[in-house]
PDB file of C-alpha atoms in Angstrom:
ATOM      1  CA  MET X   1      96.669  77.047  67.672  1.00 54.00           C
ATOM      2  CA  SER X   2      94.562  74.304  66.060  1.00 56.00           C
ATOM      3  CA  THR X   3      94.828  70.652  67.048  1.00 58.00           C
ATOM      4  CA  PRO X   4      96.188  68.411  64.246  1.00 61.00           C
ATOM      5  CA  THR X   5      93.475  66.270  62.680  1.00 66.00           C
ATOM      6  CA  THR X   6      94.224  62.566  63.027  1.00 70.00           C
ATOM      7  CA  PRO X   7      92.594  59.695  61.096  1.00 69.00           C
ATOM      8  CA  GLU X   8      90.994  58.544  64.332  1.00 68.00           C
ATOM      9  CA  ARG X   9      89.519  62.015  64.909  1.00 66.00           C
ATOM     10  CA  ILE X  10      88.129  62.100  61.356  1.00 62.00           C
ATOM     11  CA  VAL X  11      86.449  58.728  61.855  1.00 60.00           C
ATOM     12  CA  ALA X  12      85.016  59.817  65.199  1.00 62.00           C
ATOM     13  CA  ASP X  13      83.662  63.052  63.714  1.00 63.00           C
ATOM     14  CA  GLU X  14      82.082  61.285  60.773  1.00 61.00           C
ATOM     15  CA  GLY X  15      80.568  58.659  63.039  1.00 59.00           C
ATOM     16  CA  ALA X  16      79.005  61.315  65.219  1.00 61.00           C
ATOM     17  CA  LYS X  17      77.124  62.709  62.218  1.00 66.00           C
ATOM     18  CA  LEU X  18      75.451  59.406  61.367  1.00 65.00           C
ATOM     19  CA  ASP X  19      72.100  58.348  62.722  1.00 68.00           C
ATOM     20  CA  PHE X  20      70.809  54.877  61.883  1.00 66.00           C
ATOM     21  CA  THR X  21      67.673  55.029  63.983  1.00 72.00           C
ATOM     22  CA  GLN X  22      65.678  55.645  60.813  1.00 74.00           C
ATOM     23  CA  ASP X  23      67.945  54.550  57.972  1.00 83.00           C
ATOM     24  CA  MET X  24      69.076  51.071  56.996  1.00 86.00           C
ATOM     25  CA  SER X  25      72.474  50.144  58.442  1.00 89.00           C
ATOM     26  CA  TYR X  26      75.213  47.823  57.214  1.00 92.00           C
ATOM     27  CA  GLY X  27      74.009  45.041  59.497  1.00 93.00           C
ATOM     28  CA  ASP X  28      70.411  45.531  58.405  1.00 93.00           C
ATOM     29  CA  TYR X  29      71.293  45.326  54.716  1.00 94.00           C
ATOM     30  CA  LEU X  30      73.304  42.126  55.149  1.00 95.00           C
ATOM     31  CA  HIS X  31      70.949  40.578  57.742  1.00 96.00           C
ATOM     32  CA  LEU X  32      73.983  40.020  59.912  1.00 96.00           C
ATOM     33  CA  ASP X  33      71.976  39.140  63.001  1.00 96.00           C
ATOM     34  CA  GLU X  34      70.612  36.085  61.197  1.00 97.00           C
ATOM     35  CA  VAL X  35      73.914  35.222  59.510  1.00 97.00           C
ATOM     36  CA  LEU X  36      76.111  35.556  62.594  1.00 97.00           C
ATOM     37  CA  ASN X  37      73.686  33.709  64.819  1.00 97.00           C
ATOM     38  CA  ALA X  38      73.500  30.722  62.453  1.00 97.00           C
ATOM     39  CA  GLN X  39      76.587  29.055  63.950  1.00 97.00           C
ATOM     40  CA  VAL X  40      75.328  26.675  66.626  1.00 97.00           C
ATOM     41  CA  PRO X  41      77.955  24.124  67.703  1.00 96.00           C
ATOM     42  CA  LEU X  42      76.556  20.860  69.056  1.00 96.00           C
ATOM     43  CA  SER X  43      79.722  19.634  70.724  1.00 96.00           C
ATOM     44  CA  PRO X  44      81.714  21.225  73.561  1.00 96.00           C
ATOM     45  CA  ASP X  45      84.816  21.216  71.342  1.00 96.00           C
ATOM     46  CA  HIS X  46      86.440  24.538  70.419  1.00 97.00           C
ATOM     47  CA  ASN X  47      87.148  23.465  66.825  1.00 96.00           C
ATOM     48  CA  GLU X  48      83.570  22.864  65.770  1.00 96.00           C
ATOM     49  CA  MET X  49      83.152  26.576  65.022  1.00 97.00           C
ATOM     50  CA  LEU X  50      85.779  26.245  62.273  1.00 96.00           C
ATOM     51  CA  PHE X  51      83.930  23.274  60.794  1.00 95.00           C
ATOM     52  CA  ILE X  52      80.599  25.114  60.744  1.00 96.00           C
ATOM     53  CA  VAL X  53      81.926  28.397  59.358  1.00 97.00           C
ATOM     54  CA  GLN X  54      83.935  26.583  56.667  1.00 95.00           C
ATOM     55  CA  HIS X  55      80.854  24.830  55.340  1.00 95.00           C
ATOM     56  CA  GLN X  56      78.463  27.752  55.713  1.00 97.00           C
ATOM     57  CA  THR X  57      80.758  30.123  53.809  1.00 96.00           C
ATOM     58  CA  SER X  58      81.253  27.478  51.125  1.00 96.00           C
ATOM     59  CA  GLU X  59      77.486  27.248  50.722  1.00 96.00           C
ATOM     60  CA  LEU X  60      77.299  31.037  50.331  1.00 97.00           C
ATOM     61  CA  TRP X  61      79.934  30.937  47.607  1.00 97.00           C
ATOM     62  CA  MET X  62      78.035  28.088  45.936  1.00 97.00           C
ATOM     63  CA  LYS X  63      74.872  30.185  46.026  1.00 98.00           C
ATOM     64  CA  LEU X  64      76.711  32.859  44.054  1.00 98.00           C
ATOM     65  CA  MET X  65      78.125  30.206  41.722  1.00 97.00           C
ATOM     66  CA  LEU X  66      74.635  28.968  40.899  1.00 98.00           C
ATOM     67  CA  HIS X  67      73.447  32.535  40.360  1.00 98.00           C
ATOM     68  CA  GLU X  68      76.269  33.190  37.875  1.00 98.00           C
ATOM     69  CA  LEU X  69      76.277  29.746  36.279  1.00 98.00           C
ATOM     70  CA  GLY X  70      72.534  29.731  35.614  1.00 98.00           C
ATOM     71  CA  ALA X  71      72.735  33.155  34.010  1.00 98.00           C
ATOM     72  CA  ALA X  72      75.783  32.142  31.946  1.00 98.00           C
ATOM     73  CA  ILE X  73      73.959  29.101  30.578  1.00 98.00           C
ATOM     74  CA  GLN X  74      71.063  31.303  29.525  1.00 98.00           C
ATOM     75  CA  CYS X  75      73.456  33.762  27.873  1.00 98.00           C
ATOM     76  CA  VAL X  76      75.156  30.990  25.877  1.00 98.00           C
ATOM     77  CA  ALA X  77      71.714  29.738  24.827  1.00 98.00           C
ATOM     78  CA  SER X  78      70.824  33.215  23.566  1.00 98.00           C
ATOM     79  CA  ASP X  79      74.184  33.894  21.853  1.00 97.00           C
ATOM     80  CA  ASP X  80      75.129  36.604  24.366  1.00 97.00           C
ATOM     81  CA  LEU X  81      78.687  35.400  24.771  1.00 98.00           C
ATOM     82  CA  GLY X  82      80.127  38.656  26.074  1.00 97.00           C
ATOM     83  CA  SER X  83      77.946  38.474  29.168  1.00 98.00           C
ATOM     84  CA  ALA X  84      78.546  34.732  29.496  1.00 98.00           C
ATOM     85  CA  PHE X  85      82.328  35.212  29.515  1.00 98.00           C
ATOM     86  CA  LYS X  86      82.112  37.685  32.389  1.00 98.00           C
ATOM     87  CA  MET X  87      79.938  35.318  34.417  1.00 98.00           C
ATOM     88  CA  LEU X  88      82.060  32.239  33.714  1.00 98.00           C
ATOM     89  CA  ALA X  89      85.231  34.104  34.678  1.00 97.00           C
ATOM     90  CA  ARG X  90      83.544  34.994  37.956  1.00 97.00           C
ATOM     91  CA  VAL X  91      82.556  31.361  38.537  1.00 97.00           C
ATOM     92  CA  SER X  92      86.199  30.331  38.053  1.00 96.00           C
ATOM     93  CA  LYS X  93      87.298  32.930  40.612  1.00 96.00           C
ATOM     94  CA  ILE X  94      84.696  31.648  43.070  1.00 97.00           C
ATOM     95  CA  MET X  95      86.124  28.168  42.605  1.00 95.00           C
ATOM     96  CA  GLU X  96      89.543  29.577  43.528  1.00 94.00           C
ATOM     97  CA  GLN X  97      88.042  30.900  46.768  1.00 94.00           C
ATOM     98  CA  LEU X  98      86.620  27.469  47.515  1.00 95.00           C
ATOM     99  CA  VAL X  99      89.990  25.852  46.800  1.00 93.00           C
ATOM    100  CA  HIS X 100      91.739  28.100  49.337  1.00 93.00           C
ATOM    101  CA  ALA X 101      89.012  27.476  51.906  1.00 93.00           C
ATOM    102  CA  TRP X 102      90.354  23.923  52.250  1.00 92.00           C
ATOM    103  CA  ASP X 103      93.618  25.423  53.532  1.00 92.00           C
ATOM    104  CA  VAL X 104      91.753  26.695  56.581  1.00 93.00           C
ATOM    105  CA  LEU X 105      89.916  23.434  57.236  1.00 92.00           C
ATOM    106  CA  ALA X 106      93.207  21.549  56.901  1.00 92.00           C
ATOM    107  CA  THR X 107      94.339  23.194  60.148  1.00 94.00           C
ATOM    108  CA  MET X 108      91.902  20.829  61.913  1.00 93.00           C
ATOM    109  CA  THR X 109      93.830  17.789  63.104  1.00 93.00           C
ATOM    110  CA  PRO X 110      92.455  14.208  63.232  1.00 92.00           C
ATOM    111  CA  PRO X 111      91.933  14.273  67.032  1.00 93.00           C
ATOM    112  CA  GLU X 112      90.092  17.589  66.744  1.00 94.00           C
ATOM    113  CA  TYR X 113      87.765  16.246  64.073  1.00 92.00           C
ATOM    114  CA  SER X 114      87.229  13.019  66.017  1.00 92.00           C
ATOM    115  CA  ALA X 115      85.981  15.096  68.937  1.00 95.00           C
ATOM    116  CA  ILE X 116      83.122  16.580  66.892  1.00 94.00           C
ATOM    117  CA  ARG X 117      82.373  13.725  64.492  1.00 92.00           C
ATOM    118  CA  PRO X 118      79.863  11.933  66.794  1.00 92.00           C
ATOM    119  CA  TYR X 119      77.773  15.099  66.901  1.00 93.00           C
ATOM    120  CA  LEU X 120      77.442  15.278  63.090  1.00 91.00           C
ATOM    121  CA  SER X 121      75.171  12.211  62.900  1.00 87.00           C
ATOM    122  CA  ASN X 122      74.617  11.436  59.177  1.00 83.00           C
ATOM    123  CA  SER X 123      75.055  15.005  57.961  1.00 84.00           C
ATOM    124  CA  SER X 124      77.587  15.302  55.157  1.00 81.00           C
ATOM    125  CA  GLY X 125      78.655  17.657  52.382  1.00 79.00           C
ATOM    126  CA  PHE X 126      77.544  14.833  50.091  1.00 79.00           C
ATOM    127  CA  GLN X 127      74.003  16.053  50.853  1.00 89.00           C
ATOM    128  CA  SER X 128      74.600  19.636  49.691  1.00 93.00           C
ATOM    129  CA  TRP X 129      71.823  20.321  47.207  1.00 95.00           C
ATOM    130  CA  GLN X 130      73.577  23.423  45.902  1.00 96.00           C
ATOM    131  CA  TYR X 131      76.701  21.443  45.109  1.00 95.00           C
ATOM    132  CA  ARG X 132      74.564  18.844  43.341  1.00 96.00           C
ATOM    133  CA  CYS X 133      72.952  21.563  41.215  1.00 97.00           C
ATOM    134  CA  ILE X 134      76.419  22.830  40.310  1.00 97.00           C
ATOM    135  CA  GLU X 135      77.527  19.339  39.264  1.00 96.00           C
ATOM    136  CA  PHE X 136      74.391  18.881  37.173  1.00 97.00           C
ATOM    137  CA  SER X 137      74.736  22.335  35.594  1.00 97.00           C
ATOM    138  CA  LEU X 138      78.304  21.439  34.613  1.00 97.00           C
ATOM    139  CA  GLY X 139      77.139  18.173  33.046  1.00 96.00           C
ATOM    140  CA  ASN X 140      77.913  15.484  35.624  1.00 96.00           C
ATOM    141  CA  LYS X 141      74.407  13.969  35.525  1.00 96.00           C
ATOM    142  CA  ASN X 142      73.579  11.010  37.772  1.00 94.00           C
ATOM    143  CA  ALA X 143      69.998  10.136  38.710  1.00 95.00           C
ATOM    144  CA  ALA X 144      71.197   8.382  41.887  1.00 93.00           C
ATOM    145  CA  MET X 145      72.277  11.756  43.244  1.00 92.00           C
ATOM    146  CA  LEU X 146      68.639  12.841  43.501  1.00 95.00           C
ATOM    147  CA  LYS X 147      68.003  10.360  46.312  1.00 92.00           C
ATOM    148  CA  PRO X 148      69.802  12.258  49.127  1.00 91.00           C
ATOM    149  CA  HIS X 149      67.248  15.064  48.653  1.00 93.00           C
ATOM    150  CA  SER X 150      64.072  12.967  48.409  1.00 91.00           C
ATOM    151  CA  HIS X 151      63.021  13.853  51.976  1.00 91.00           C
ATOM    152  CA  ARG X 152      62.750  17.557  51.041  1.00 93.00           C
ATOM    153  CA  PRO X 153      60.225  17.902  48.167  1.00 95.00           C
ATOM    154  CA  GLU X 154      60.936  21.602  47.602  1.00 96.00           C
ATOM    155  CA  ILE X 155      64.692  20.973  47.430  1.00 96.00           C
ATOM    156  CA  LEU X 156      64.263  17.839  45.321  1.00 96.00           C
ATOM    157  CA  ALA X 157      62.306  19.887  42.781  1.00 97.00           C
ATOM    158  CA  ARG X 158      65.202  22.328  42.403  1.00 97.00           C
ATOM    159  CA  VAL X 159      67.820  19.608  42.064  1.00 97.00           C
ATOM    160  CA  GLU X 160      65.655  17.683  39.622  1.00 97.00           C
ATOM    161  CA  ALA X 161      65.190  20.814  37.501  1.00 97.00           C
ATOM    162  CA  ALA X 162      68.991  21.114  37.178  1.00 97.00           C
ATOM    163  CA  TRP X 163      69.188  17.411  36.331  1.00 97.00           C
ATOM    164  CA  ARG X 164      66.629  17.749  33.534  1.00 98.00           C
ATOM    165  CA  ALA X 165      68.008  20.961  32.037  1.00 98.00           C
ATOM    166  CA  PRO X 166      70.757  21.236  29.408  1.00 98.00           C
ATOM    167  CA  SER X 167      74.141  21.713  31.034  1.00 98.00           C
ATOM    168  CA  LEU X 168      76.587  24.497  30.256  1.00 98.00           C
ATOM    169  CA  TYR X 169      78.440  22.192  27.868  1.00 98.00           C
ATOM    170  CA  ASP X 170      75.189  21.068  26.210  1.00 98.00           C
ATOM    171  CA  GLU X 171      74.361  24.694  25.452  1.00 98.00           C
ATOM    172  CA  ALA X 172      77.906  25.327  24.207  1.00 98.00           C
ATOM    173  CA  LEU X 173      77.559  22.478  21.707  1.00 98.00           C
ATOM    174  CA  ARG X 174      74.157  23.719  20.571  1.00 98.00           C
ATOM    175  CA  LEU X 175      75.774  27.094  19.989  1.00 98.00           C
ATOM    176  CA  LEU X 176      78.473  25.526  17.822  1.00 98.00           C
ATOM    177  CA  ALA X 177      75.754  23.833  15.783  1.00 98.00           C
ATOM    178  CA  ARG X 178      73.895  27.144  15.325  1.00 97.00           C
ATOM    179  CA  ARG X 179      77.141  28.641  14.014  1.00 97.00           C
ATOM    180  CA  GLY X 180      77.240  26.023  11.275  1.00 97.00           C
ATOM    181  CA  LEU X 181      79.748  23.579  12.722  1.00 98.00           C
ATOM    182  CA  ALA X 182      79.031  19.893  12.179  1.00 97.00           C
ATOM    183  CA  LEU X 183      77.619  18.482  15.435  1.00 97.00           C
ATOM    184  CA  PRO X 184      75.811  15.135  15.695  1.00 96.00           C
ATOM    185  CA  ALA X 185      72.110  15.302  16.602  1.00 95.00           C
ATOM    186  CA  SER X 186      72.894  12.829  19.379  1.00 95.00           C
ATOM    187  CA  HIS X 187      74.647  15.698  21.175  1.00 96.00           C
ATOM    188  CA  THR X 188      72.350  18.626  20.388  1.00 96.00           C
ATOM    189  CA  THR X 189      68.882  17.112  20.913  1.00 95.00           C
ATOM    190  CA  ARG X 190      69.555  14.384  23.441  1.00 94.00           C
ATOM    191  CA  ASP X 191      68.025  13.400  26.765  1.00 96.00           C
ATOM    192  CA  TRP X 192      69.704  15.947  29.052  1.00 97.00           C
ATOM    193  CA  THR X 193      69.309  13.725  32.121  1.00 97.00           C
ATOM    194  CA  GLN X 194      71.758  11.183  30.731  1.00 96.00           C
ATOM    195  CA  PRO X 195      75.510  11.328  31.368  1.00 95.00           C
ATOM    196  CA  TYR X 196      77.477  12.973  28.587  1.00 96.00           C
ATOM    197  CA  ALA X 197      79.147  10.610  26.085  1.00 95.00           C
ATOM    198  CA  THR X 198      82.398  11.690  24.451  1.00 96.00           C
ATOM    199  CA  SER X 199      82.202  12.107  20.671  1.00 97.00           C
ATOM    200  CA  ARG X 200      84.905  12.270  18.016  1.00 97.00           C
ATOM    201  CA  GLU X 201      82.562  14.411  15.894  1.00 98.00           C
ATOM    202  CA  VAL X 202      82.277  16.922  18.720  1.00 98.00           C
ATOM    203  CA  GLU X 203      86.054  17.027  19.015  1.00 98.00           C
ATOM    204  CA  GLU X 204      86.334  17.653  15.271  1.00 98.00           C
ATOM    205  CA  ALA X 205      83.942  20.615  15.589  1.00 98.00           C
ATOM    206  CA  TRP X 206      86.015  22.124  18.390  1.00 98.00           C
ATOM    207  CA  LEU X 207      89.171  21.503  16.333  1.00 98.00           C
ATOM    208  CA  VAL X 208      87.740  23.685  13.570  1.00 98.00           C
ATOM    209  CA  VAL X 209      87.460  26.470  16.131  1.00 98.00           C
ATOM    210  CA  TYR X 210      90.899  25.956  17.659  1.00 98.00           C
ATOM    211  CA  ARG X 211      92.691  25.656  14.329  1.00 98.00           C
ATOM    212  CA  ASP X 212      91.422  29.073  13.265  1.00 97.00           C
ATOM    213  CA  PRO X 213      90.881  31.173  16.403  1.00 97.00           C
ATOM    214  CA  LYS X 214      90.632  34.463  14.483  1.00 97.00           C
ATOM    215  CA  GLN X 215      87.779  33.126  12.356  1.00 97.00           C
ATOM    216  CA  HIS X 216      85.906  31.763  15.382  1.00 97.00           C
ATOM    217  CA  TRP X 217      87.209  34.081  18.089  1.00 97.00           C
ATOM    218  CA  ASP X 218      84.222  34.100  20.439  1.00 97.00           C
ATOM    219  CA  LEU X 219      83.811  30.308  20.215  1.00 98.00           C
ATOM    220  CA  TYR X 220      87.535  29.910  20.861  1.00 98.00           C
ATOM    221  CA  GLN X 221      87.203  32.177  23.883  1.00 98.00           C
ATOM    222  CA  LEU X 222      84.246  30.106  25.070  1.00 98.00           C
ATOM    223  CA  GLY X 223      86.392  26.980  24.853  1.00 98.00           C
ATOM    224  CA  GLU X 224      89.073  28.616  26.969  1.00 98.00           C
ATOM    225  CA  GLU X 225      86.532  29.836  29.541  1.00 98.00           C
ATOM    226  CA  LEU X 226      85.341  26.238  29.855  1.00 98.00           C
ATOM    227  CA  THR X 227      88.951  25.112  30.246  1.00 98.00           C
ATOM    228  CA  ASP X 228      89.578  27.653  33.015  1.00 97.00           C
ATOM    229  CA  LEU X 229      86.410  26.587  34.805  1.00 97.00           C
ATOM    230  CA  GLU X 230      87.186  22.881  34.718  1.00 96.00           C
ATOM    231  CA  ASP X 231      90.786  23.541  35.698  1.00 96.00           C
ATOM    232  CA  ALA X 232      89.577  25.360  38.826  1.00 95.00           C
ATOM    233  CA  PHE X 233      87.010  22.647  39.538  1.00 94.00           C
ATOM    234  CA  ARG X 234      89.660  19.944  39.338  1.00 93.00           C
ATOM    235  CA  LEU X 235      91.809  21.835  41.822  1.00 93.00           C
ATOM    236  CA  TRP X 236      88.829  22.080  44.196  1.00 92.00           C
ATOM    237  CA  ARG X 237      88.223  18.337  43.965  1.00 91.00           C
ATOM    238  CA  PHE X 238      91.892  17.583  44.566  1.00 90.00           C
ATOM    239  CA  ARG X 239      92.096  19.836  47.629  1.00 88.00           C
ATOM    240  CA  HIS X 240      88.865  18.275  48.885  1.00 88.00           C
ATOM    241  CA  VAL X 241      90.176  14.725  48.760  1.00 89.00           C
ATOM    242  CA  THR X 242      93.584  15.588  50.219  1.00 88.00           C
ATOM    243  CA  THR X 243      92.036  17.566  53.075  1.00 87.00           C
ATOM    244  CA  VAL X 244      89.614  14.763  53.889  1.00 86.00           C
ATOM    245  CA  GLU X 245      92.431  12.206  53.832  1.00 87.00           C
ATOM    246  CA  ARG X 246      94.545  14.467  56.039  1.00 87.00           C
ATOM    247  CA  VAL X 247      91.780  14.914  58.609  1.00 85.00           C
ATOM    248  CA  ILE X 248      89.932  11.556  58.688  1.00 77.00           C
ATOM    249  CA  GLY X 249      92.141   9.145  56.767  1.00 79.00           C
ATOM    250  CA  PHE X 250      90.159   6.362  55.086  1.00 69.00           C
ATOM    251  CA  LYS X 251      87.170   6.325  57.430  1.00 69.00           C
ATOM    252  CA  ARG X 252      83.756   6.174  55.770  1.00 64.00           C
ATOM    253  CA  GLY X 253      82.055   9.519  55.277  1.00 61.00           C
ATOM    254  CA  THR X 254      79.362  10.598  57.732  1.00 60.00           C
ATOM    255  CA  GLY X 255      76.817  10.530  54.904  1.00 58.00           C
ATOM    256  CA  GLY X 256      77.521   6.866  54.106  1.00 59.00           C
ATOM    257  CA  THR X 257      79.950   7.335  51.201  1.00 63.00           C
ATOM    258  CA  GLY X 258      83.336   5.662  51.040  1.00 61.00           C
ATOM    259  CA  GLY X 259      84.985   8.949  52.012  1.00 69.00           C
ATOM    260  CA  VAL X 260      88.379   9.285  50.346  1.00 80.00           C
ATOM    261  CA  SER X 261      87.750   6.331  48.003  1.00 77.00           C
ATOM    262  CA  TYR X 262      84.593   8.015  46.668  1.00 72.00           C
ATOM    263  CA  LEU X 263      86.272  11.405  46.310  1.00 80.00           C
ATOM    264  CA  ARG X 264      89.197   9.902  44.400  1.00 85.00           C
ATOM    265  CA  LYS X 265      86.794   8.463  41.835  1.00 82.00           C
ATOM    266  CA  MET X 266      85.462  11.978  41.301  1.00 79.00           C
ATOM    267  CA  LEU X 267      88.954  13.124  40.300  1.00 83.00           C
ATOM    268  CA  ASP X 268      88.566  11.112  37.097  1.00 84.00           C
ATOM    269  CA  VAL X 269      85.326  12.829  36.038  1.00 89.00           C
ATOM    270  CA  VAL X 270      85.898  15.074  33.013  1.00 94.00           C
ATOM    271  CA  LEU X 271      83.206  17.685  32.450  1.00 96.00           C
ATOM    272  CA  PHE X 272      84.150  18.997  28.999  1.00 97.00           C
ATOM    273  CA  PRO X 273      86.126  16.080  27.523  1.00 97.00           C
ATOM    274  CA  GLU X 274      86.620  17.238  23.925  1.00 98.00           C
ATOM    275  CA  ILE X 275      87.947  20.601  25.107  1.00 97.00           C
ATOM    276  CA  TRP X 276      90.835  18.678  26.648  1.00 97.00           C
ATOM    277  CA  SER X 277      91.346  15.859  24.147  1.00 97.00           C
ATOM    278  CA  LEU X 278      91.528  18.210  21.133  1.00 97.00           C
ATOM    279  CA  ARG X 279      94.853  19.576  22.385  1.00 96.00           C
ATOM    280  CA  THR X 280      96.573  16.333  21.429  1.00 95.00           C
ATOM    281  CA  ASP X 281      95.529  16.811  17.773  1.00 94.00           C
ATOM    282  CA  LEU X 282      96.445  20.485  17.401  1.00 91.00           C
TER     283      LEU X 282
END
């Protein structure tokens, strides 16, 4: 009489057949030794591990965001909107992951954070060069934000490249112009390092698209992808400020910013202004 095969037995049998002495393993492929040994708490407090893992995983998600966002900008510039839509949808989903990550950090109470804060010195998320590249790629250009990276020439070069390049919205407007919509030269051949200035003419061009979606379907879809992306980004900013206020109140940030006061100002930044304002005129 045969012994019934259980799931555990199947797993054990399959595992016995595998030999990773020569072949690449899961841990090898993902470089898990390096990744899982990169958490080095400086304080004796139990909760510092949460703080480190939260920020390290966020940086990994931001690395993927930059990978997708950079490719999407290139696709918009080359009129490959199908590929761009896929990438932008993925960026929006990544933003959702980052929004929910704040839920985990919010389990850290003020006394718990106070126990590790002295060990952070001047380190701050404000200094994240990947986040700065994301902001610049989405159009929030500010030359002052280059300064936190001036001590790392190789990093400064990458941030400065994002600052000098056309943003996602810049390329979207250039695309509208190539499709024959009336766009002012001030918004298609401008100095990309300067902050974006809202334009009624740009809004009128988008209104042409939104008033006849069937005629301009892919441009209409682009507008909605931009809306989804900014919607997700706004949620991330809101969860950021509320989590910081919950954990540290109105203390100054470790990097020298005003903390909550600075983050609240960021809530008012609009990345794709005409995409939002046109809705009032539809």
